[in-house]
PDB file of C-alpha atoms and ligand atoms in Angstrom:
ATOM      1  CA  MET A  53      -4.488 -35.184 -46.590  1.00  0.00           C
ATOM      2  CA  ASN A  54      -2.599 -35.563 -49.825  1.00  0.00           C
ATOM      3  CA  PHE A  55      -3.534 -31.985 -50.831  1.00  0.00           C
ATOM      4  CA  VAL A  56      -2.160 -30.619 -47.647  1.00  0.00           C
ATOM      5  CA  ARG A  57       1.069 -32.487 -47.934  1.00  0.00           C
ATOM      6  CA  ARG A  58       1.612 -31.403 -51.569  1.00  0.00           C
ATOM      7  CA  ASN A  59       1.202 -27.804 -50.704  1.00  0.00           C
ATOM      8  CA  VAL A  60       3.603 -27.948 -47.757  1.00  0.00           C
ATOM      9  CA  GLY A  61       6.092 -29.777 -49.989  1.00  0.00           C
ATOM     10  CA  ASN A  62       5.974 -27.174 -52.766  1.00  0.00           C
ATOM     11  CA  ALA A  63       6.444 -24.312 -50.388  1.00  0.00           C
ATOM     12  CA  MET A  64       9.599 -25.927 -48.976  1.00  0.00           C
ATOM     13  CA  ARG A  65      11.099 -27.190 -52.269  1.00  0.00           C
ATOM     14  CA  PRO A  66      14.325 -25.457 -53.215  1.00  0.00           C
ATOM     15  CA  ASN A  67      13.241 -24.954 -56.802  1.00  0.00           C
ATOM     16  CA  ALA A  68       9.791 -23.580 -56.042  1.00  0.00           C
ATOM     17  CA  PRO A  69       9.044 -20.731 -58.561  1.00  0.00           C
ATOM     18  CA  VAL A  70       8.980 -17.970 -55.933  1.00  0.00           C
ATOM     19  CA  ARG A  71      12.699 -18.416 -55.416  1.00  0.00           C
ATOM     20  CA  ASN A  72      13.341 -17.418 -59.090  1.00  0.00           C
ATOM     21  CA  LEU A  73      11.460 -14.109 -58.940  1.00  0.00           C
ATOM     22  CA  ARG A  74      13.526 -10.943 -59.098  1.00  0.00           C
ATOM     23  CA  PRO A  75      13.518  -8.784 -56.006  1.00  0.00           C
ATOM     24  CA  ALA A  76      11.525  -6.074 -57.852  1.00  0.00           C
ATOM     25  CA  ALA A  77       8.812  -8.545 -58.700  1.00  0.00           C
ATOM     26  CA  VAL A  78       8.675  -9.867 -55.114  1.00  0.00           C
ATOM     27  CA  ILE A  79       8.329  -6.292 -53.818  1.00  0.00           C
ATOM     28  CA  ALA A  80       5.566  -5.627 -56.384  1.00  0.00           C
ATOM     29  CA  ILE A  81       3.708  -8.768 -55.300  1.00  0.00           C
ATOM     30  CA  LEU A  82       4.032  -7.922 -51.535  1.00  0.00           C
ATOM     31  CA  LEU A  83       2.892  -4.421 -52.235  1.00  0.00           C
ATOM     32  CA  GLY A  84      -0.141  -5.638 -54.154  1.00  0.00           C
ATOM     33  CA  ALA A  85      -0.998  -8.191 -51.485  1.00  0.00           C
ATOM     34  CA  SER A  86      -0.744  -5.598 -48.734  1.00  0.00           C
ATOM     35  CA  LEU A  87      -2.955  -3.247 -50.691  1.00  0.00           C
ATOM     36  CA  LEU A  88      -5.517  -5.983 -51.206  1.00  0.00           C
ATOM     37  CA  ALA A  89      -5.323  -6.967 -47.498  1.00  0.00           C
ATOM     38  CA  GLY A  90      -6.091  -3.302 -46.595  1.00  0.00           C
ATOM     39  CA  PHE A  91      -9.018  -3.112 -49.044  1.00  0.00           C
ATOM     40  CA  GLN A  92     -12.411  -3.948 -47.508  1.00  0.00           C
ATOM     41  CA  GLY A  93     -15.244  -4.120 -49.949  1.00  0.00           C
ATOM     42  CA  PRO A  94     -18.811  -3.047 -49.170  1.00  0.00           C
ATOM     43  CA  GLY A  95     -20.262  -5.063 -46.343  1.00  0.00           C
ATOM     44  CA  THR A  96     -16.958  -5.894 -44.791  1.00  0.00           C
ATOM     45  CA  GLU A  97     -16.341  -2.423 -43.257  1.00  0.00           C
ATOM     46  CA  PRO A  98     -16.414  -2.300 -39.465  1.00  0.00           C
ATOM     47  CA  HIS A  99     -19.817  -0.962 -38.409  1.00  0.00           C
ATOM     48  CA  ARG A 100     -19.809   2.627 -37.167  1.00  0.00           C
ATOM     49  CA  PRO A 101     -22.174   3.856 -34.477  1.00  0.00           C
ATOM     50  CA  SER A 102     -25.408   4.960 -35.973  1.00  0.00           C
ATOM     51  CA  PRO A 103     -26.610   8.423 -35.040  1.00  0.00           C
ATOM     52  CA  SER A 104     -28.698   8.537 -31.891  1.00  0.00           C
ATOM     53  CA  LEU A 105     -32.111   9.858 -32.836  1.00  0.00           C
ATOM     54  CA  PRO A 106     -33.854  11.594 -29.928  1.00  0.00           C
ATOM     55  CA  ARG A 107     -37.349  10.359 -29.038  1.00  0.00           C
ATOM     56  CA  SER A 108     -38.142  13.329 -26.766  1.00  0.00           C
ATOM     57  CA  PRO A 109     -37.047  16.912 -26.113  1.00  0.00           C
ATOM     58  CA  GLU A 110     -35.214  15.672 -22.951  1.00  0.00           C
ATOM     59  CA  GLU A 111     -33.236  13.149 -24.924  1.00  0.00           C
ATOM     60  CA  LYS A 112     -32.441  15.816 -27.494  1.00  0.00           C
ATOM     61  CA  THR A 113     -31.034  18.064 -24.738  1.00  0.00           C
ATOM     62  CA  ILE A 114     -28.768  15.270 -23.408  1.00  0.00           C
ATOM     63  CA  LEU A 115     -27.553  14.403 -26.922  1.00  0.00           C
ATOM     64  CA  SER A 116     -26.847  18.090 -27.729  1.00  0.00           C
ATOM     65  CA  VAL A 117     -24.688  18.436 -24.515  1.00  0.00           C
ATOM     66  CA  LEU A 118     -22.783  15.271 -25.532  1.00  0.00           C
ATOM     67  CA  ASP A 119     -22.328  16.643 -29.012  1.00  0.00           C
ATOM     68  CA  ALA A 120     -21.155  20.036 -27.677  1.00  0.00           C
ATOM     69  CA  MET A 121     -18.727  18.355 -25.381  1.00  0.00           C
ATOM     70  CA  ALA A 122     -17.179  16.241 -28.083  1.00  0.00           C
ATOM     71  CA  LYS A 123     -16.912  19.182 -30.520  1.00  0.00           C
ATOM     72  CA  SER A 124     -15.546  21.676 -27.973  1.00  0.00           C
ATOM     73  CA  GLY A 125     -12.908  19.297 -26.578  1.00  0.00           C
ATOM     74  CA  GLY A 126     -14.769  19.466 -23.214  1.00  0.00           C
ATOM     75  CA  THR A 127     -13.978  15.844 -22.588  1.00  0.00           C
ATOM     76  CA  TYR A 128     -11.010  14.385 -20.694  1.00  0.00           C
ATOM     77  CA  LEU A 129      -9.958  10.823 -21.519  1.00  0.00           C
ATOM     78  CA  SER A 130     -13.630  10.162 -22.158  1.00  0.00           C
ATOM     79  CA  VAL A 131     -15.024   7.010 -23.807  1.00  0.00           C
ATOM     80  CA  PRO A 132     -15.538   7.202 -27.609  1.00  0.00           C
ATOM     81  CA  GLU A 133     -19.038   7.476 -28.870  1.00  0.00           C
ATOM     82  CA  ALA A 134     -19.307   3.774 -29.680  1.00  0.00           C
ATOM     83  CA  ASP A 135     -18.653   2.873 -26.065  1.00  0.00           C
ATOM     84  CA  GLY A 136     -21.087   5.558 -24.830  1.00  0.00           C
ATOM     85  CA  LYS A 137     -23.779   3.950 -26.855  1.00  0.00           C
ATOM     86  CA  ALA A 138     -22.786   0.568 -25.529  1.00  0.00           C
ATOM     87  CA  LEU A 139     -23.078   1.820 -22.005  1.00  0.00           C
ATOM     88  CA  ARG A 140     -26.557   3.179 -22.690  1.00  0.00           C
ATOM     89  CA  VAL A 141     -27.755  -0.009 -24.468  1.00  0.00           C
ATOM     90  CA  LEU A 142     -26.461  -2.301 -21.693  1.00  0.00           C
ATOM     91  CA  THR A 143     -27.871  -0.128 -18.934  1.00  0.00           C
ATOM     92  CA  GLU A 144     -31.300   0.238 -20.447  1.00  0.00           C
ATOM     93  CA  GLY A 145     -31.337  -3.434 -21.432  1.00  0.00           C
ATOM     94  CA  ALA A 146     -30.536  -4.399 -17.765  1.00  0.00           C
ATOM     95  CA  ASN A 147     -33.367  -2.055 -16.632  1.00  0.00           C
ATOM     96  CA  ALA A 148     -30.851  -0.678 -14.172  1.00  0.00           C
ATOM     97  CA  GLN A 149     -32.004   1.169 -11.153  1.00  0.00           C
ATOM     98  CA  SER A 150     -28.584   1.656  -9.612  1.00  0.00           C
ATOM     99  CA  VAL A 151     -25.420   2.378 -11.683  1.00  0.00           C
ATOM    100  CA  VAL A 152     -21.995   3.034 -10.188  1.00  0.00           C
ATOM    101  CA  GLU A 153     -19.280   4.659 -12.371  1.00  0.00           C
ATOM    102  CA  ILE A 154     -15.614   4.821 -11.210  1.00  0.00           C
ATOM    103  CA  GLY A 155     -14.070   7.811 -13.007  1.00  0.00           C
ATOM    104  CA  THR A 156     -16.500  10.598 -13.921  1.00  0.00           C
ATOM    105  CA  SER A 157     -14.092  12.952 -15.688  1.00  0.00           C
ATOM    106  CA  THR A 158     -16.263  15.727 -17.109  1.00  0.00           C
ATOM    107  CA  GLY A 159     -19.436  13.582 -17.304  1.00  0.00           C
ATOM    108  CA  TYR A 160     -19.422  12.350 -20.897  1.00  0.00           C
ATOM    109  CA  SER A 161     -19.991   8.622 -20.205  1.00  0.00           C
ATOM    110  CA  GLY A 162     -22.264   9.728 -17.284  1.00  0.00           C
ATOM    111  CA  LEU A 163     -24.508  11.401 -19.806  1.00  0.00           C
ATOM    112  CA  TRP A 164     -24.770   8.207 -21.896  1.00  0.00           C
ATOM    113  CA  PHE A 165     -25.829   6.404 -18.698  1.00  0.00           C
ATOM    114  CA  CYS A 166     -28.418   9.131 -18.147  1.00  0.00           C
ATOM    115  CA  LEU A 167     -30.043   8.445 -21.553  1.00  0.00           C
ATOM    116  CA  ALA A 168     -30.788   4.979 -20.228  1.00  0.00           C
ATOM    117  CA  LEU A 169     -31.687   6.014 -16.702  1.00  0.00           C
ATOM    118  CA  ARG A 170     -34.336   8.483 -17.971  1.00  0.00           C
ATOM    119  CA  ASP A 171     -36.151   5.392 -19.208  1.00  0.00           C
ATOM    120  CA  THR A 172     -35.410   3.013 -16.339  1.00  0.00           C
ATOM    121  CA  GLY A 173     -36.079   5.505 -13.601  1.00  0.00           C
ATOM    122  CA  GLY A 174     -32.666   4.740 -12.126  1.00  0.00           C
ATOM    123  CA  HIS A 175     -29.796   6.615 -10.509  1.00  0.00           C
ATOM    124  CA  LEU A 176     -26.076   7.058 -11.252  1.00  0.00           C
ATOM    125  CA  ALA A 177     -23.491   7.464  -8.508  1.00  0.00           C
ATOM    126  CA  THR A 178     -20.242   8.522 -10.163  1.00  0.00           C
ATOM    127  CA  PHE A 179     -16.810   8.930  -8.382  1.00  0.00           C
ATOM    128  CA  GLU A 180     -14.108  11.441  -9.265  1.00  0.00           C
ATOM    129  CA  ILE A 181     -10.878  12.296  -7.491  1.00  0.00           C
ATOM    130  CA  ASP A 182     -10.195  15.603  -9.408  1.00  0.00           C
ATOM    131  CA  HIS A 183     -12.245  18.609  -8.076  1.00  0.00           C
ATOM    132  CA  GLU A 184     -12.216  20.665 -11.240  1.00  0.00           C
ATOM    133  CA  ARG A 185     -13.394  17.739 -13.398  1.00  0.00           C
ATOM    134  CA  ALA A 186     -16.073  16.860 -10.880  1.00  0.00           C
ATOM    135  CA  GLU A 187     -17.317  20.467 -10.981  1.00  0.00           C
ATOM    136  CA  THR A 188     -17.331  20.446 -14.774  1.00  0.00           C
ATOM    137  CA  ALA A 189     -19.273  17.212 -14.755  1.00  0.00           C
ATOM    138  CA  ARG A 190     -21.904  18.685 -12.368  1.00  0.00           C
ATOM    139  CA  GLU A 191     -22.194  21.657 -14.686  1.00  0.00           C
ATOM    140  CA  ASN A 192     -22.666  19.375 -17.718  1.00  0.00           C
ATOM    141  CA  PHE A 193     -25.250  17.312 -15.825  1.00  0.00           C
ATOM    142  CA  ARG A 194     -27.115  20.564 -15.052  1.00  0.00           C
ATOM    143  CA  LYS A 195     -26.946  21.698 -18.658  1.00  0.00           C
ATOM    144  CA  ALA A 196     -28.370  18.333 -19.799  1.00  0.00           C
ATOM    145  CA  GLY A 197     -31.193  18.520 -17.193  1.00  0.00           C
ATOM    146  CA  VAL A 198     -30.153  15.249 -15.515  1.00  0.00           C
ATOM    147  CA  GLU A 199     -28.659  16.584 -12.252  1.00  0.00           C
ATOM    148  CA  LYS A 200     -31.473  14.888 -10.196  1.00  0.00           C
ATOM    149  CA  MET A 201     -30.576  11.414 -11.436  1.00  0.00           C
ATOM    150  CA  VAL A 202     -26.824  11.728 -10.713  1.00  0.00           C
ATOM    151  CA  THR A 203     -24.706  12.029  -7.579  1.00  0.00           C
ATOM    152  CA  VAL A 204     -21.059  13.062  -8.178  1.00  0.00           C
ATOM    153  CA  VAL A 205     -18.904  11.792  -5.317  1.00  0.00           C
ATOM    154  CA  GLU A 206     -15.605  13.568  -4.938  1.00  0.00           C
ATOM    155  CA  GLY A 207     -12.540  11.892  -3.514  1.00  0.00           C
ATOM    156  CA  ASP A 208     -10.504   8.646  -3.877  1.00  0.00           C
ATOM    157  CA  ALA A 209     -13.003   6.015  -5.107  1.00  0.00           C
ATOM    158  CA  HIS A 210     -11.018   3.254  -3.416  1.00  0.00           C
ATOM    159  CA  GLN A 211     -12.231   4.638  -0.082  1.00  0.00           C
ATOM    160  CA  GLN A 212     -15.474   6.381  -1.124  1.00  0.00           C
ATOM    161  CA  ILE A 213     -17.077   3.149  -2.553  1.00  0.00           C
ATOM    162  CA  ALA A 214     -17.079   1.664   0.997  1.00  0.00           C
ATOM    163  CA  LYS A 215     -20.299   3.707   1.496  1.00  0.00           C
ATOM    164  CA  LEU A 216     -22.106   1.890  -1.347  1.00  0.00           C
ATOM    165  CA  LYS A 217     -24.854  -0.594  -0.646  1.00  0.00           C
ATOM    166  CA  ALA A 218     -26.166  -3.529  -2.607  1.00  0.00           C
ATOM    167  CA  PRO A 219     -27.880  -4.137  -4.943  1.00  0.00           C
ATOM    168  CA  ILE A 220     -26.085  -2.468  -7.782  1.00  0.00           C
ATOM    169  CA  ASP A 221     -27.311  -3.312 -11.307  1.00  0.00           C
ATOM    170  CA  VAL A 222     -24.377  -1.887 -13.359  1.00  0.00           C
ATOM    171  CA  VAL A 223     -20.795  -1.012 -12.399  1.00  0.00           C
ATOM    172  CA  PHE A 224     -18.573   0.797 -14.829  1.00  0.00           C
ATOM    173  CA  ILE A 225     -14.776   0.992 -13.960  1.00  0.00           C
ATOM    174  CA  ASP A 226     -12.929   3.654 -15.995  1.00  0.00           C
ATOM    175  CA  ALA A 227     -10.317   5.267 -13.598  1.00  0.00           C
ATOM    176  CA  ASP A 228      -6.746   4.375 -12.360  1.00  0.00           C
ATOM    177  CA  LYS A 229      -5.772   1.155 -14.212  1.00  0.00           C
ATOM    178  CA  SER A 230      -3.741  -0.210 -11.299  1.00  0.00           C
ATOM    179  CA  GLY A 231      -6.933  -0.016  -9.213  1.00  0.00           C
ATOM    180  CA  TYR A 232      -9.275  -2.117 -11.454  1.00  0.00           C
ATOM    181  CA  LEU A 233      -8.703  -5.353  -9.348  1.00  0.00           C
ATOM    182  CA  ASP A 234      -9.431  -3.473  -6.100  1.00  0.00           C
ATOM    183  CA  TYR A 235     -12.589  -2.004  -7.606  1.00  0.00           C
ATOM    184  CA  LEU A 236     -13.667  -5.435  -8.772  1.00  0.00           C
ATOM    185  CA  LYS A 237     -12.957  -7.010  -5.367  1.00  0.00           C
ATOM    186  CA  LYS A 238     -14.933  -4.336  -3.554  1.00  0.00           C
ATOM    187  CA  LEU A 239     -17.848  -3.875  -5.933  1.00  0.00           C
ATOM    188  CA  GLU A 240     -18.579  -7.388  -7.281  1.00  0.00           C
ATOM    189  CA  PRO A 241     -20.156  -8.547  -3.962  1.00  0.00           C
ATOM    190  CA  LEU A 242     -22.558  -5.529  -4.236  1.00  0.00           C
ATOM    191  CA  VAL A 243     -23.698  -6.369  -7.838  1.00  0.00           C
ATOM    192  CA  ARG A 244     -26.945  -8.242  -7.967  1.00  0.00           C
ATOM    193  CA  PRO A 245     -27.004 -11.625  -9.602  1.00  0.00           C
ATOM    194  CA  GLY A 246     -27.790 -10.878 -13.268  1.00  0.00           C
ATOM    195  CA  GLY A 247     -26.050  -7.458 -13.025  1.00  0.00           C
ATOM    196  CA  LEU A 248     -23.209  -6.235 -15.118  1.00  0.00           C
ATOM    197  CA  ILE A 249     -19.619  -5.178 -14.373  1.00  0.00           C
ATOM    198  CA  LEU A 250     -18.167  -3.120 -17.241  1.00  0.00           C
ATOM    199  CA  ALA A 251     -14.555  -2.132 -17.503  1.00  0.00           C
ATOM    200  CA  HIS A 252     -12.925   0.284 -20.044  1.00  0.00           C
ATOM    201  CA  ASN A 253      -9.614   0.058 -21.799  1.00  0.00           C
ATOM    202  CA  VAL A 254      -9.287  -3.697 -21.144  1.00  0.00           C
ATOM    203  CA  ASP A 255      -6.120  -3.879 -23.215  1.00  0.00           C
ATOM    204  CA  MET A 256      -4.368  -2.056 -20.365  1.00  0.00           C
ATOM    205  CA  VAL A 257      -5.456  -4.272 -17.505  1.00  0.00           C
ATOM    206  CA  PRO A 258      -4.396  -7.888 -18.080  1.00  0.00           C
ATOM    207  CA  ASP A 259      -4.622  -8.752 -14.390  1.00  0.00           C
ATOM    208  CA  TYR A 260      -8.334  -7.578 -14.324  1.00  0.00           C
ATOM    209  CA  VAL A 261      -9.030  -9.629 -17.484  1.00  0.00           C
ATOM    210  CA  ARG A 262      -7.470 -12.738 -15.908  1.00  0.00           C
ATOM    211  CA  ALA A 263      -9.561 -12.213 -12.765  1.00  0.00           C
ATOM    212  CA  VAL A 264     -12.876 -11.879 -14.529  1.00  0.00           C
ATOM    213  CA  THR A 265     -12.268 -14.738 -16.955  1.00  0.00           C
ATOM    214  CA  ALA A 266     -11.115 -17.207 -14.225  1.00  0.00           C
ATOM    215  CA  ASN A 267     -14.092 -16.722 -11.966  1.00  0.00           C
ATOM    216  CA  ARG A 268     -16.811 -19.296 -12.290  1.00  0.00           C
ATOM    217  CA  ASP A 269     -19.487 -16.834 -11.076  1.00  0.00           C
ATOM    218  CA  LEU A 270     -18.774 -14.445 -13.923  1.00  0.00           C
ATOM    219  CA  GLU A 271     -19.122 -14.573 -17.707  1.00  0.00           C
ATOM    220  CA  THR A 272     -17.214 -12.038 -19.756  1.00  0.00           C
ATOM    221  CA  ILE A 273     -17.319 -10.862 -23.387  1.00  0.00           C
ATOM    222  CA  PHE A 274     -15.155  -8.140 -24.992  1.00  0.00           C
ATOM    223  CA  TYR A 275     -16.622  -5.367 -27.049  1.00  0.00           C
ATOM    224  CA  MET A 276     -13.754  -3.845 -29.031  1.00  0.00           C
ATOM    225  CA  GLN A 277     -15.482  -1.335 -31.293  1.00  0.00           C
ATOM    226  CA  GLY A 278     -14.257   1.704 -29.286  1.00  0.00           C
ATOM    227  CA  GLY A 279     -11.719   1.712 -26.550  1.00  0.00           C
ATOM    228  CA  GLY A 280     -12.194  -1.919 -25.529  1.00  0.00           C
ATOM    229  CA  LEU A 281     -14.943  -2.698 -23.016  1.00  0.00           C
ATOM    230  CA  ALA A 282     -15.062  -5.914 -20.907  1.00  0.00           C
ATOM    231  CA  VAL A 283     -18.732  -6.821 -20.240  1.00  0.00           C
ATOM    232  CA  THR A 284     -19.023  -9.131 -17.324  1.00  0.00           C
ATOM    233  CA  LEU A 285     -22.248 -10.825 -16.283  1.00  0.00           C
ATOM    234  CA  LYS A 286     -22.577 -11.851 -12.648  1.00  0.00           C
ATOM    235  CA  LYS A 287     -24.337 -15.148 -13.067  1.00  0.00           C
ATOM    236  CA  LYS A 288     -27.536 -15.908 -11.173  1.00  0.00           C
TER     237      LYS A 288
HETATM  238  C1  LIG B 582     -10.632   7.869 -18.173  1.00  0.00           C
HETATM  239  S1  LIG B 582     -11.148   9.147 -17.227  1.00  0.00           S
HETATM  240  C2  LIG B 582     -12.922   8.821 -17.032  1.00  0.00           C
HETATM  241  C3  LIG B 582     -13.696   9.083 -18.263  1.00  0.00           C
HETATM  242  C4  LIG B 582     -15.153   9.021 -18.096  1.00  0.00           C
HETATM  243  N1  LIG B 582     -15.639   7.751 -17.649  1.00  0.00           N
HETATM  244  C5  LIG B 582     -15.815   9.360 -19.438  1.00  0.00           C
HETATM  245  O1  LIG B 582     -15.862   8.460 -20.294  1.00  0.00           O
HETATM  246  O2  LIG B 582     -16.244  10.506 -19.633  1.00  0.00           O
HETATM  247  C6  LIG B 582     -10.520   8.667 -15.604  1.00  0.00           C
HETATM  248  C7  LIG B 582     -10.990   9.500 -14.525  1.00  0.00           C
HETATM  249  O3  LIG B 582     -10.742   8.845 -13.268  1.00  0.00           O
HETATM  250  C8  LIG B 582     -10.322   9.697 -12.341  1.00  0.00           C
HETATM  251  N2  LIG B 582      -9.644   8.929 -11.228  1.00  0.00           N
HETATM  252  C9  LIG B 582      -8.409   8.373 -11.305  1.00  0.00           C
HETATM  253  N3  LIG B 582      -8.140   7.757 -10.109  1.00  0.00           N
HETATM  254  C10 LIG B 582      -9.204   7.946  -9.330  1.00  0.00           C
HETATM  255  C11 LIG B 582      -9.577   7.449  -8.020  1.00  0.00           C
HETATM  256  N4  LIG B 582      -8.709   6.772  -7.318  1.00  0.00           N
HETATM  257  N5  LIG B 582     -10.774   7.790  -7.549  1.00  0.00           N
HETATM  258  C12 LIG B 582     -11.691   8.501  -8.316  1.00  0.00           C
HETATM  259  N6  LIG B 582     -11.404   8.924  -9.596  1.00  0.00           N
HETATM  260  C13 LIG B 582     -10.177   8.647 -10.054  1.00  0.00           C
HETATM  261  C14 LIG B 582      -9.479  10.608 -13.073  1.00  0.00           C
HETATM  262  O4  LIG B 582      -9.273  11.884 -12.363  1.00  0.00           O
HETATM  263  C15 LIG B 582     -10.100  10.829 -14.406  1.00  0.00           C
HETATM  264  O5  LIG B 582     -10.945  11.911 -14.453  1.00  0.00           O
END
């Protein structure tokens, strides 16, 4: 207690040494401190996604299409690689048979799901309102040899998802931000207990974050390595 009080007292004292420093010295100290704050020694760097090493020719084909899309700018508002990997890991870990994605774009995140679904034997239903992007996604799924495990549904997902049936193992919401709450309301009842609801760019959807964190039936963590992913478990 004494130690704390003494420190507070020194900082507030009018004759504390820092007040006698010349402006140039203060600037030098602040500059040094900010350089030190920016420095991260070995072991403190944020972890980057490790390269995905294919286990089969089929995986290699999917990964090469992902790589080509990223390098050629063939993506549109797609998840970063770190989040793509997270989608794959979560989906495979949940042994998902049924995955629903809102916001296909050109199929980049869809292909990460397919890496998992090859192993689980599951299926992806992905919803896209833009015809050209939906066509490009279909083409990318064909190139990657996964077209049989994906259905691209064109149209406004707010209406189209009414056709979905339970049980869904994994939902991924990555479309119109103002629609996240509506997607949650409509899809959560279809997710099986123990299933996952994932939502991208969570920094942009505070109302969604409030809804998933205030619900006793749900448990949510935030994975912020990429674009910000809320990972919500529907409790059993
Ligand atoms: C952020 S991008 C999706 C990126 C994709 N998940 C990926 O990582 O490759 C959002 C997509 O949602 C689509 N979208 C927006 N509103 C929609 C709606 N109401 N129904 C279906 N798709 C919608 C947009 O056309 C856009 O292609």
